[in-house]
mmCIF file with all atom_site columns, C-alpha atoms in Angstrom:
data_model
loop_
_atom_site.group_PDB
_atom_site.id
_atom_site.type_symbol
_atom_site.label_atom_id
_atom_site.label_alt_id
_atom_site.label_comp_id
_atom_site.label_asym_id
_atom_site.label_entity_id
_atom_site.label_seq_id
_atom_site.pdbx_PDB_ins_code
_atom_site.Cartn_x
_atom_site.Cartn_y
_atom_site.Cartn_z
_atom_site.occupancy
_atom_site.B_iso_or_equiv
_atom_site.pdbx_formal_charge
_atom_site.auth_seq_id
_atom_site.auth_comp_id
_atom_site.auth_asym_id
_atom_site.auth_atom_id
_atom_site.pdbx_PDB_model_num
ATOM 1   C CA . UNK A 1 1   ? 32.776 27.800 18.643  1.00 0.00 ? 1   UNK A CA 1
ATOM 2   C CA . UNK A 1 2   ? 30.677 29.093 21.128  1.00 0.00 ? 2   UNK A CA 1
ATOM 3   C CA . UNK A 1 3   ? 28.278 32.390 19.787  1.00 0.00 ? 3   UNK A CA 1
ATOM 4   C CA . UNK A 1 4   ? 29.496 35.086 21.882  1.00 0.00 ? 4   UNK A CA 1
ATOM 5   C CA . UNK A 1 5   ? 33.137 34.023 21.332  1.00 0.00 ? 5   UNK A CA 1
ATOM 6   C CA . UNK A 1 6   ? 32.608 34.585 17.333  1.00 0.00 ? 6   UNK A CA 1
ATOM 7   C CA . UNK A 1 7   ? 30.611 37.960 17.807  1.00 0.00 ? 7   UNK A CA 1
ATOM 8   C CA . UNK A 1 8   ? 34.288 38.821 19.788  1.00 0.00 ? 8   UNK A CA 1
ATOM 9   C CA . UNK A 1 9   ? 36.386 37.378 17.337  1.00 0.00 ? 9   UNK A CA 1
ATOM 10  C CA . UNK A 1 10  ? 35.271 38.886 14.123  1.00 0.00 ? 10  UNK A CA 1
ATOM 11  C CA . UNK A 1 11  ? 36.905 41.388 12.348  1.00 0.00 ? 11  UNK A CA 1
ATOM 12  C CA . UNK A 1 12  ? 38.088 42.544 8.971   1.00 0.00 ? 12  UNK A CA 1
ATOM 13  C CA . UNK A 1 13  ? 41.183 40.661 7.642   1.00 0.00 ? 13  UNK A CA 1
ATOM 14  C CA . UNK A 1 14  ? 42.928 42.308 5.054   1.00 0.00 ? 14  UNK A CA 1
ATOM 15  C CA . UNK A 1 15  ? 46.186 40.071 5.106   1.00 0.00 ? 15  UNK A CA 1
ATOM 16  C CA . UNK A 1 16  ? 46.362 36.367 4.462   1.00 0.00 ? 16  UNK A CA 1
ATOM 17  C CA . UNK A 1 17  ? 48.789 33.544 4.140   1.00 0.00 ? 17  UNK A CA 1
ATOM 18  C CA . UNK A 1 18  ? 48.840 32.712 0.926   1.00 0.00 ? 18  UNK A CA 1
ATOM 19  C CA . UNK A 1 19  ? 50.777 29.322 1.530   1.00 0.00 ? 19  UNK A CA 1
ATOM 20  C CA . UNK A 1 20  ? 47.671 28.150 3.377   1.00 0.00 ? 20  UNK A CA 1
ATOM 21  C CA . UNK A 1 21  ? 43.990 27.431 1.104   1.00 0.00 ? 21  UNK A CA 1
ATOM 22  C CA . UNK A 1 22  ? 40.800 27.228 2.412   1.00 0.00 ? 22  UNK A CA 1
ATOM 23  C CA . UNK A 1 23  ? 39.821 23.621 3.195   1.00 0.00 ? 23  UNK A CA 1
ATOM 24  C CA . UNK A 1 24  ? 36.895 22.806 1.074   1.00 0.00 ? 24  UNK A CA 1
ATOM 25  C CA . UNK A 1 25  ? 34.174 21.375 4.174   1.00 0.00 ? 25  UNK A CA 1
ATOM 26  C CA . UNK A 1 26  ? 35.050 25.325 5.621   1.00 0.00 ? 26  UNK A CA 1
ATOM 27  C CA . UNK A 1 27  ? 33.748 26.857 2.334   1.00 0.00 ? 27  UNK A CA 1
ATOM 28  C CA . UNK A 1 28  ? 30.856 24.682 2.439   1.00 0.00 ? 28  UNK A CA 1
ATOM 29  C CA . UNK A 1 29  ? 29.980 25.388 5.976   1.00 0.00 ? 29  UNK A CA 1
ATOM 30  C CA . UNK A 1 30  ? 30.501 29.549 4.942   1.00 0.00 ? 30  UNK A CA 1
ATOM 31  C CA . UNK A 1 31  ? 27.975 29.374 2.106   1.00 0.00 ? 31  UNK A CA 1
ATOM 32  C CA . UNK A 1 32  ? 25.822 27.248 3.799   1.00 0.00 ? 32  UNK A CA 1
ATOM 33  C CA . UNK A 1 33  ? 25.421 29.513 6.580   1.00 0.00 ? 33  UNK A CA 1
ATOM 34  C CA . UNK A 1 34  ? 25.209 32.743 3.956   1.00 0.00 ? 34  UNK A CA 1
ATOM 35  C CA . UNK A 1 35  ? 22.049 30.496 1.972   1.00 0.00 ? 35  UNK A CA 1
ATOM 36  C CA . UNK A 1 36  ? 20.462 29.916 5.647   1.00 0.00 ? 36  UNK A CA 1
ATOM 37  C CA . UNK A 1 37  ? 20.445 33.736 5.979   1.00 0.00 ? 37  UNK A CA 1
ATOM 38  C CA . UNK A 1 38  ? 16.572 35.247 5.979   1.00 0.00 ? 38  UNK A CA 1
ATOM 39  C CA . UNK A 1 39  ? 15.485 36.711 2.673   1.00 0.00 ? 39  UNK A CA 1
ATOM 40  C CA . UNK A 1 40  ? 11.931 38.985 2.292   1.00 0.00 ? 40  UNK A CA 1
ATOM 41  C CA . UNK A 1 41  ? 9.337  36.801 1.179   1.00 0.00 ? 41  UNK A CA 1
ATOM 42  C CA . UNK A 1 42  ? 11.565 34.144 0.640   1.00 0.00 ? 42  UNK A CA 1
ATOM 43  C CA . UNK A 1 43  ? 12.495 35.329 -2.451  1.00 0.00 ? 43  UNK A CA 1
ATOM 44  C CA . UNK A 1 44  ? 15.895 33.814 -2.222  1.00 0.00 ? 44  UNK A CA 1
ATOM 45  C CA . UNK A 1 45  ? 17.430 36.662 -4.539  1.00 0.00 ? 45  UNK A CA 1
ATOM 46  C CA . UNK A 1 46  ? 21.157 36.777 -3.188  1.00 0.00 ? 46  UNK A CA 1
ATOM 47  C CA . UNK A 1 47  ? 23.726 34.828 -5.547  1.00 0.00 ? 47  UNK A CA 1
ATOM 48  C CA . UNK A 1 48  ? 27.614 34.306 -5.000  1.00 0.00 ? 48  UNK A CA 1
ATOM 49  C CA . UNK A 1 49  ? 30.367 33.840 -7.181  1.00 0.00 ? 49  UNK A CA 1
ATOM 50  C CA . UNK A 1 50  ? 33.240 31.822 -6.083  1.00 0.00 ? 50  UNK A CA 1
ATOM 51  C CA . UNK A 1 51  ? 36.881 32.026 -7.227  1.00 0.00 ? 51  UNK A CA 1
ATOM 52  C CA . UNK A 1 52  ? 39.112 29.790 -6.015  1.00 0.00 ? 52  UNK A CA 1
ATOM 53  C CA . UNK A 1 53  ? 41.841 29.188 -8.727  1.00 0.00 ? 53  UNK A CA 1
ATOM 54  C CA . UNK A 1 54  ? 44.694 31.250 -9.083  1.00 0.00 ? 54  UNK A CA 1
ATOM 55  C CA . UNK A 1 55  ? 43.538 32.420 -12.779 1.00 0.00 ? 55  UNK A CA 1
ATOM 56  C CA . UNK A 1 56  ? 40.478 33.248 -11.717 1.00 0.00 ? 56  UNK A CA 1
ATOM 57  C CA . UNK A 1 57  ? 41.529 35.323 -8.792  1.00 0.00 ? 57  UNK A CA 1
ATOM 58  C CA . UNK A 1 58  ? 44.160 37.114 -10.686 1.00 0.00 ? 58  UNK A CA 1
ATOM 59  C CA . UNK A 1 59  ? 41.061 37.995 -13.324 1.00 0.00 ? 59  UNK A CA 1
ATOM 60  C CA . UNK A 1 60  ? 39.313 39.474 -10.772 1.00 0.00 ? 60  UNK A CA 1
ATOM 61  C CA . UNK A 1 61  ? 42.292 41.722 -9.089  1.00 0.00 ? 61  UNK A CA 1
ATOM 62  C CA . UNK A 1 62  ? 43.282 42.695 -12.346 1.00 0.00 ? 62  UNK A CA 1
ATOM 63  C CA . UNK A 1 63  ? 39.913 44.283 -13.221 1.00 0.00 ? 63  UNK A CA 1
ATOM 64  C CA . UNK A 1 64  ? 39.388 45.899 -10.311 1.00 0.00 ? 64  UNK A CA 1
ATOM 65  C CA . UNK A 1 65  ? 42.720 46.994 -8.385  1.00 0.00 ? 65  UNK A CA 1
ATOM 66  C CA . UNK A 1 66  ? 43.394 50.507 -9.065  1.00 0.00 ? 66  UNK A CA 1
ATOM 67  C CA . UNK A 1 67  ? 46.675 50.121 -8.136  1.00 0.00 ? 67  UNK A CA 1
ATOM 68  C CA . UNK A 1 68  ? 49.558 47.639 -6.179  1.00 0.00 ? 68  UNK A CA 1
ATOM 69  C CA . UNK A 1 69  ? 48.389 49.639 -2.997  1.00 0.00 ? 69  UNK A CA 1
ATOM 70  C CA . UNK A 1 70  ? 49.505 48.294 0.578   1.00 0.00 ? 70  UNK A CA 1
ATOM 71  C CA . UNK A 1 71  ? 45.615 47.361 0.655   1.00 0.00 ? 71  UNK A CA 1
ATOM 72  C CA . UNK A 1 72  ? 45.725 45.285 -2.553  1.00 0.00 ? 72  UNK A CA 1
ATOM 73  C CA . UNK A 1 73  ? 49.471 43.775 -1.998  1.00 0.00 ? 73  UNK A CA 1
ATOM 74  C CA . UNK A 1 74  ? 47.650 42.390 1.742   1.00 0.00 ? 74  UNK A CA 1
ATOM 75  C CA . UNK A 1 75  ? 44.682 41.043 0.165   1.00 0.00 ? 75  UNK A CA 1
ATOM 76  C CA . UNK A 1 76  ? 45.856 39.283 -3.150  1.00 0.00 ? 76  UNK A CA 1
ATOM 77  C CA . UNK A 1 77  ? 46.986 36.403 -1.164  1.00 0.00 ? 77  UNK A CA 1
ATOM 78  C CA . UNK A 1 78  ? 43.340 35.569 0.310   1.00 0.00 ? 78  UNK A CA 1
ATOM 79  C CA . UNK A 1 79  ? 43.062 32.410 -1.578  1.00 0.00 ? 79  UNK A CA 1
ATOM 80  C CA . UNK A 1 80  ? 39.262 32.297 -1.888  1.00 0.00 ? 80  UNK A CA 1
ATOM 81  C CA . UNK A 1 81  ? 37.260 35.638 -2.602  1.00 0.00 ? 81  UNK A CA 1
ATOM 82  C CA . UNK A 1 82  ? 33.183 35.282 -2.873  1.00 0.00 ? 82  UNK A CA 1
ATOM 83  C CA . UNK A 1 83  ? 31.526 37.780 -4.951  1.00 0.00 ? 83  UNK A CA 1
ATOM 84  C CA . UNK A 1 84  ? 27.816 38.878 -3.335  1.00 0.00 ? 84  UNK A CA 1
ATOM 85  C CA . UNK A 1 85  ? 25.706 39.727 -6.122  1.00 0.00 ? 85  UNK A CA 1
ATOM 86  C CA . UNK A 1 86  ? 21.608 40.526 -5.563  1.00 0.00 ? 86  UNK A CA 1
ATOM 87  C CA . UNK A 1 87  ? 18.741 40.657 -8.346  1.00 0.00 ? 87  UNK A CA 1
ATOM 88  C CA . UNK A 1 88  ? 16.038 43.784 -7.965  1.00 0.00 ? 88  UNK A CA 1
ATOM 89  C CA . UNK A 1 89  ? 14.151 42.160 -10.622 1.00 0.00 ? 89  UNK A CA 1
ATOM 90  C CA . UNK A 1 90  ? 13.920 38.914 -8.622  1.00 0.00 ? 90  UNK A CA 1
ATOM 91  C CA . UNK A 1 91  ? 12.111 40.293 -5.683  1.00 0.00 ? 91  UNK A CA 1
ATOM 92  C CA . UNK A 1 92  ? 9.487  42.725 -7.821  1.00 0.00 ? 92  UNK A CA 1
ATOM 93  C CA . UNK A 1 93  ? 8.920  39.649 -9.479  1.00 0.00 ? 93  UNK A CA 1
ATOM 94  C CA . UNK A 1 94  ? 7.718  37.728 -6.129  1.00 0.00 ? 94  UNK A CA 1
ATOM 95  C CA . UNK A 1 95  ? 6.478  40.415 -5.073  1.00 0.00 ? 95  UNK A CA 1
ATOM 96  C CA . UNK A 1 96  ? 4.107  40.650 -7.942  1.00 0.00 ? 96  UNK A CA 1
ATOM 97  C CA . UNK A 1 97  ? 2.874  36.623 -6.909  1.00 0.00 ? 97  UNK A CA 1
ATOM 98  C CA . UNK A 1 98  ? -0.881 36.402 -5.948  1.00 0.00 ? 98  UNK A CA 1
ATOM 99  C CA . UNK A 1 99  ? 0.376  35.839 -1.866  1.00 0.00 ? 99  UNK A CA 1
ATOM 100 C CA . UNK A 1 100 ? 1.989  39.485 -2.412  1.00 0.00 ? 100 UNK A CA 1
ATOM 101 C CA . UNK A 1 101 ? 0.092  41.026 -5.173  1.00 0.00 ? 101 UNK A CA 1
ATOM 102 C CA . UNK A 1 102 ? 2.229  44.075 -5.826  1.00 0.00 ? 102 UNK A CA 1
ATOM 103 C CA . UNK A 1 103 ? 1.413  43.394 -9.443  1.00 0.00 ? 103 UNK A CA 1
ATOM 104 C CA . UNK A 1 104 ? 2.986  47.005 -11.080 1.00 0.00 ? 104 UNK A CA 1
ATOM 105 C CA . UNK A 1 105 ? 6.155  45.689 -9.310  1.00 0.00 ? 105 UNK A CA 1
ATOM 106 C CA . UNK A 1 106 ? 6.766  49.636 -8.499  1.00 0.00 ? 106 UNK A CA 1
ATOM 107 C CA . UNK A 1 107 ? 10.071 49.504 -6.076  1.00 0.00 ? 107 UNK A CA 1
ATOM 108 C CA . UNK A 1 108 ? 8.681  53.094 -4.469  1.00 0.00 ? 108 UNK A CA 1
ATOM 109 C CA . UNK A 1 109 ? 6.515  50.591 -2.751  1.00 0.00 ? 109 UNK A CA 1
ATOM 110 C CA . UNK A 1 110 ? 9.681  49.342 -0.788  1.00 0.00 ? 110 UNK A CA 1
ATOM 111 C CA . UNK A 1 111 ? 10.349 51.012 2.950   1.00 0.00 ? 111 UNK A CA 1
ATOM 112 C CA . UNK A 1 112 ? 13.915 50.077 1.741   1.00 0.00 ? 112 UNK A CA 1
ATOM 113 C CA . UNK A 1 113 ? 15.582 48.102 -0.792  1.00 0.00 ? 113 UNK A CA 1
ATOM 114 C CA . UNK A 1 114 ? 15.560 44.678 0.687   1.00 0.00 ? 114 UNK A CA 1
ATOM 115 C CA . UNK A 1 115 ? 17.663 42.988 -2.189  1.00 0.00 ? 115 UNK A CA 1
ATOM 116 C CA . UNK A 1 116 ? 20.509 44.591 -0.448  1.00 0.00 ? 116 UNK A CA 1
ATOM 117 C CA . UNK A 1 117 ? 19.548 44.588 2.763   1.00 0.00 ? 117 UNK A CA 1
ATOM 118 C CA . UNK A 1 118 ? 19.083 40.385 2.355   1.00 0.00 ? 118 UNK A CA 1
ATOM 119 C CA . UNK A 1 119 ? 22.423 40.193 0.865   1.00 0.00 ? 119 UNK A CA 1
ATOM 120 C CA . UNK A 1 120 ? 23.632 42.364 3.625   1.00 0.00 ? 120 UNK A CA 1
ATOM 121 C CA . UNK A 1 121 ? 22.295 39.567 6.347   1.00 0.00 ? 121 UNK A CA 1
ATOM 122 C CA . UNK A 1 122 ? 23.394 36.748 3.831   1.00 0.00 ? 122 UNK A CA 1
ATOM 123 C CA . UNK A 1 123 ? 27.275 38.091 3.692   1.00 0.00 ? 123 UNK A CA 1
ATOM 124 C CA . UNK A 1 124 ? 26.888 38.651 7.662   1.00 0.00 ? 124 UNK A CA 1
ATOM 125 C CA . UNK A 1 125 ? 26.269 35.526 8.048   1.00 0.00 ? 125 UNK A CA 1
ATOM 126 C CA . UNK A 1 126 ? 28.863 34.544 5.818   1.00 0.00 ? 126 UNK A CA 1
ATOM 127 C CA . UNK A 1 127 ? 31.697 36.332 8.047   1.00 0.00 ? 127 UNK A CA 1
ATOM 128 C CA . UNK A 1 128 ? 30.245 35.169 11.272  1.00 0.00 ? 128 UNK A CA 1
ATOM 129 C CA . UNK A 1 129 ? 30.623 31.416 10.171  1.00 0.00 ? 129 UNK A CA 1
ATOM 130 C CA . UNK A 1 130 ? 34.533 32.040 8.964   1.00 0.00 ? 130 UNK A CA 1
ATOM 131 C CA . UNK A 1 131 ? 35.400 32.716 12.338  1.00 0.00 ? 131 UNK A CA 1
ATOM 132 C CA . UNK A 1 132 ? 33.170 29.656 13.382  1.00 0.00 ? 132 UNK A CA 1
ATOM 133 C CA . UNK A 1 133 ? 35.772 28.151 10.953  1.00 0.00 ? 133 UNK A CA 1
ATOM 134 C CA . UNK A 1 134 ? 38.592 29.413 12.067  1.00 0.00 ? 134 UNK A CA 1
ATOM 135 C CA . UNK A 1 135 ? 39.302 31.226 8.495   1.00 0.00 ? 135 UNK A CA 1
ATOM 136 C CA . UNK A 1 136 ? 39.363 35.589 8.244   1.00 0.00 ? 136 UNK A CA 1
ATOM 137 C CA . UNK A 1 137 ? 37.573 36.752 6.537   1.00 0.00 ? 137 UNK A CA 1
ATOM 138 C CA . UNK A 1 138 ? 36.718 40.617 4.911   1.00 0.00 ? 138 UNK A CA 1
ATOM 139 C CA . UNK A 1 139 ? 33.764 42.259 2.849   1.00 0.00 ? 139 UNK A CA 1
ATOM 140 C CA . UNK A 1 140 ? 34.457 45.165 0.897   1.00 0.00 ? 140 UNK A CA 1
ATOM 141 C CA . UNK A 1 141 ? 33.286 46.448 -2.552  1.00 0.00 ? 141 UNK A CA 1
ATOM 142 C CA . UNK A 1 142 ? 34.037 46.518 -5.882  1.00 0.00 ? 142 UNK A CA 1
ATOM 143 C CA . UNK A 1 143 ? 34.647 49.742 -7.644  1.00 0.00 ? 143 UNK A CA 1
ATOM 144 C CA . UNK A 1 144 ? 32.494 51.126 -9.729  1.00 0.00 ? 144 UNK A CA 1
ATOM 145 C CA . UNK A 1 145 ? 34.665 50.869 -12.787 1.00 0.00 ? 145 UNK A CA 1
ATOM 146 C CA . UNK A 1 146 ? 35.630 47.565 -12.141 1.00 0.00 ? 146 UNK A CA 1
ATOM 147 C CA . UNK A 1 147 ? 31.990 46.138 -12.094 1.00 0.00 ? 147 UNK A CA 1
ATOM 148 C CA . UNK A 1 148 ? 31.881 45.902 -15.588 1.00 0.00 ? 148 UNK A CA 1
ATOM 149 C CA . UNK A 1 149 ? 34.791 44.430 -16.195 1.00 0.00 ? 149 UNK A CA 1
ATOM 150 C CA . UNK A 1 150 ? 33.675 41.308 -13.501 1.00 0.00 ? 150 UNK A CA 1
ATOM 151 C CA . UNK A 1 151 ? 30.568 40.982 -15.115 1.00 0.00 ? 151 UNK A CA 1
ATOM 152 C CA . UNK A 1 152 ? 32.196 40.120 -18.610 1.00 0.00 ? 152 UNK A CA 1
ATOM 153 C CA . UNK A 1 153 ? 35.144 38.198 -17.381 1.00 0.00 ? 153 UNK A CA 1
ATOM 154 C CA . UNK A 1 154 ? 33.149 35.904 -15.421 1.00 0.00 ? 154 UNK A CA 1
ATOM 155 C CA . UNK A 1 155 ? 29.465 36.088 -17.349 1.00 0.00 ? 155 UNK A CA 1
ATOM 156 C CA . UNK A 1 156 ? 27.630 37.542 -14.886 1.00 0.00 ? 156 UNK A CA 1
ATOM 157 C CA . UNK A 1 157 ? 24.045 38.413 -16.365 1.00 0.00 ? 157 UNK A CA 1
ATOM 158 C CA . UNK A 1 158 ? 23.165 41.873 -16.835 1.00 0.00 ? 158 UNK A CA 1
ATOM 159 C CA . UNK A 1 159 ? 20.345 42.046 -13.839 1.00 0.00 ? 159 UNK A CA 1
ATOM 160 C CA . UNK A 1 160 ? 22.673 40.747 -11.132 1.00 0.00 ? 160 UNK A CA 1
ATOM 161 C CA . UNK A 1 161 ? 23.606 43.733 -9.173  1.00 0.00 ? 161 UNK A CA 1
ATOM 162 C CA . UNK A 1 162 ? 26.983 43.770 -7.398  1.00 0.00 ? 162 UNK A CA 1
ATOM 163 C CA . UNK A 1 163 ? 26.872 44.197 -3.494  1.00 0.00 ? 163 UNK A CA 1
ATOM 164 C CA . UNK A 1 164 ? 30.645 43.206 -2.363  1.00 0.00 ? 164 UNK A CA 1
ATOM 165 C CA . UNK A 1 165 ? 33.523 40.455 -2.136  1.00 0.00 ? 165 UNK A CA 1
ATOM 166 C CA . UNK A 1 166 ? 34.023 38.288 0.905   1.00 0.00 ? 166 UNK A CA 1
ATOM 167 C CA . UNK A 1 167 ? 37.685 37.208 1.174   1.00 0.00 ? 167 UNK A CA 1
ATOM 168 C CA . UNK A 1 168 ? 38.542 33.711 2.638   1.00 0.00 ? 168 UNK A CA 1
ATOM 169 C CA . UNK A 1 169 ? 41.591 32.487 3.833   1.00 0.00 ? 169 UNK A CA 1
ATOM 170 C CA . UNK A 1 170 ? 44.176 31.786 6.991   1.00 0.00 ? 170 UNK A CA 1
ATOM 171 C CA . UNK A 1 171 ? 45.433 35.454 8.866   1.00 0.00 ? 171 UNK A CA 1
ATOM 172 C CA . UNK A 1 172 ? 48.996 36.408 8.252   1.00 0.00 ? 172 UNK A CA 1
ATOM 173 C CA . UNK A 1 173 ? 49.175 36.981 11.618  1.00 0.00 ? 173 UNK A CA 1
ATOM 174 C CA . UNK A 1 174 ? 46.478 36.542 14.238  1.00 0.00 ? 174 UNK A CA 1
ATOM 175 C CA . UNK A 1 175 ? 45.020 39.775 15.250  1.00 0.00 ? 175 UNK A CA 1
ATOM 176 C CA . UNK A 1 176 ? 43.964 40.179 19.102  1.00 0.00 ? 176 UNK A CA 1
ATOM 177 C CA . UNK A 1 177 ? 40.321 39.349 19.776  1.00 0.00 ? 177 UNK A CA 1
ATOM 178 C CA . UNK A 1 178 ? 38.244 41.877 20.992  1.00 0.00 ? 178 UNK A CA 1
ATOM 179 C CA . UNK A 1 179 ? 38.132 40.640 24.556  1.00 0.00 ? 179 UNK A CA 1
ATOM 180 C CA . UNK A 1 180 ? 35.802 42.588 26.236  1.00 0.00 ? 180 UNK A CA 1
ATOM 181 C CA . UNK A 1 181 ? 32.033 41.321 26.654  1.00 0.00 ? 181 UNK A CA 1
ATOM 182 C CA . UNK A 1 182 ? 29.323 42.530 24.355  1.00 0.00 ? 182 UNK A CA 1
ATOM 183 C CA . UNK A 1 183 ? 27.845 43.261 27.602  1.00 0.00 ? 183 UNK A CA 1
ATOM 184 C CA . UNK A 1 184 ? 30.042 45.514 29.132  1.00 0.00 ? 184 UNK A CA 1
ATOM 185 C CA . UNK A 1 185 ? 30.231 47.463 26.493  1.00 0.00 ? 185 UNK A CA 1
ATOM 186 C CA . UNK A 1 186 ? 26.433 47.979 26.409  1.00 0.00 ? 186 UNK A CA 1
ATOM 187 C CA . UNK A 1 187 ? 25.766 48.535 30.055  1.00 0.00 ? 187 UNK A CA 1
ATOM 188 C CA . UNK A 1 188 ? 28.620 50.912 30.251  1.00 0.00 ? 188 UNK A CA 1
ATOM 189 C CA . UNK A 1 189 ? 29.079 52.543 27.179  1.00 0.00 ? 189 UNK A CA 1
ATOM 190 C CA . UNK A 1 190 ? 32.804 51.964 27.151  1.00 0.00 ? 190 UNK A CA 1
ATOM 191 C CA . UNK A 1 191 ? 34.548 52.518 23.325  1.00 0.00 ? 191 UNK A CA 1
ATOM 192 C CA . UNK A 1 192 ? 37.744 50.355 23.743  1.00 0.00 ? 192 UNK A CA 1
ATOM 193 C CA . UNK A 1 193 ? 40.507 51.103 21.168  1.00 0.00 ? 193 UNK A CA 1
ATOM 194 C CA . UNK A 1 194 ? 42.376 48.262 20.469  1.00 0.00 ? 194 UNK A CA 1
ATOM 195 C CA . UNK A 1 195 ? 45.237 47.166 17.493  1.00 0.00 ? 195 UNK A CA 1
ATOM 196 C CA . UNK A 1 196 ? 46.550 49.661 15.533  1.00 0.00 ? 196 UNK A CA 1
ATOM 197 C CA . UNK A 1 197 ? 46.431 52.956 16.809  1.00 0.00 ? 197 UNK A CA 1
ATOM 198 C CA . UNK A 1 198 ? 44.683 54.844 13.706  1.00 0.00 ? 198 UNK A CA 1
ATOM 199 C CA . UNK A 1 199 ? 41.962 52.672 13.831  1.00 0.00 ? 199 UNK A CA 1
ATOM 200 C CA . UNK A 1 200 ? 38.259 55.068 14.225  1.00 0.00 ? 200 UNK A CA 1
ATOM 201 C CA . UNK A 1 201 ? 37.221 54.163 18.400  1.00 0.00 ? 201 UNK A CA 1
ATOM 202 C CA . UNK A 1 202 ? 33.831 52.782 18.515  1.00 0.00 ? 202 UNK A CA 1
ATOM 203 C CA . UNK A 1 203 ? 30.716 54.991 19.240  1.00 0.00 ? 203 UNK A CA 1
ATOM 204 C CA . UNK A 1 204 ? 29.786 54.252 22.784  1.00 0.00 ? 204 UNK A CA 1
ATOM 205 C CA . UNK A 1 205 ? 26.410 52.022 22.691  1.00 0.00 ? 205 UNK A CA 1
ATOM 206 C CA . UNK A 1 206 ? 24.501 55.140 24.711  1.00 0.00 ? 206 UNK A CA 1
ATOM 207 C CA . UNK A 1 207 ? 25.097 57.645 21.473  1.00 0.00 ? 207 UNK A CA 1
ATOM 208 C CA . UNK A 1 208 ? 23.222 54.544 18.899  1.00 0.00 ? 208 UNK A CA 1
ATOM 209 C CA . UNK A 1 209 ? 20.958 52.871 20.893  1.00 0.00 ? 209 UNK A CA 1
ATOM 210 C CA . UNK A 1 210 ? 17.365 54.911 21.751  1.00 0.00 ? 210 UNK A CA 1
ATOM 211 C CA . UNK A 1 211 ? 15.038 53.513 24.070  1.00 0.00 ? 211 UNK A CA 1
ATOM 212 C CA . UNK A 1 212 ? 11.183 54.819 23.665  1.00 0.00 ? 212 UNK A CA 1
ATOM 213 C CA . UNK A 1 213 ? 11.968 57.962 22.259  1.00 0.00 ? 213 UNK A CA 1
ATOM 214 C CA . UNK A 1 214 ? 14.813 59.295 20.438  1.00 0.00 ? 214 UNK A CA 1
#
């Protein structure tokens, strides 16, 4: 699919058909494409957890829904769901290599914590190439209570740090694409509000975007 046609298409799905499973070559492609994202250093420290059965899915929903919220009830059905989890201890640790030398591995060192902010590109990348696939897709996080829970049904080790779940699957219903260019929306500052009518409008690109001075 052409670039600027996914950066239009993408959007949250939070309700899947259940009767329809994510062909295998399209969850290749999807972590592919979140492996290929850039990581500081190369440090690679970004890891993903993939539940595809049944069992395993219902493990994970039980440990972490709250409650059988409208929320929940639309996204039990996604038939795959990728867990993003990212490993401080990994990057001090290459950061403390003789190329880097940042041998007390101190993370006040850090303008910003980039174990997050690579898993942040990695699941981007992730949800850009489920459109490419023609799968929705959604990242949101686990709950705080619930992260313990994950870790010991699925033996996650103790320094992985949870970042968020990407759902996979086929749209209950196809929502409209955001049609209007990237562009148009820069030049003119325009904050179309499209699908359902509670959703927040977008800031206009004039109020986020400073150029030369602030």
């Amino acid at each position: 699919m052409e670039f600027g046609r996914v950066l239009r298409k993408r959007r949250m799905i939070r309700s899947y058909d259940e009767a329809r499973p994510v062909p295998p070559d399209a969850l290749e492609a999807v972590l592919a494409a979140a492996l290929g994202a850039p990581s500081a250093g190369f440090t690679q420290g970004v890891s993903f957890l993939v539940l595809s059965s049944a069992a395993e899915r219902e493990t994970f929903w039980r440990a972490t829904a709250e409650a059988d919220s409208a929320w929940v009830r639309g996204m039990r059905p996604a038939p795959t769901l990728v867990l993003v989890w990212t490993s401080e201890d990994t990057y001090l640790d290459r950061y403390a290599e003789p190329d880097k030398g940042w041998t007390d591995r101190d993370p006040a060192r850090w303008s910003a914590p980039y174990w997050y902010v690579d898993a942040g590109m990695a699941s981007m990348a992730a949800l850009l190439a489920a459109v490419d696939q023609g799968l929705g897709a959604c990242f949101f996080g686990i709950p705080v209570f619930g992260i313990p829970a994950v870790r010991d049904a699925f033996g996650v080790p103790p320094d992985q740090l949870s970042v968020g779940v990407i759902s996979l699957g086929y749209a209950e219903s196809a929502p409209e694409a955001r049609l209007e260019p990237v562009e148009r929306r820069l030049a003119t500052g325009s904050a179309p509000i499209t699908g359902s009518p509670t959703r927040r409008p977008r800031k206009p690109a004039s109020e986020l975007i400073h150029r030369g001075i602030w």
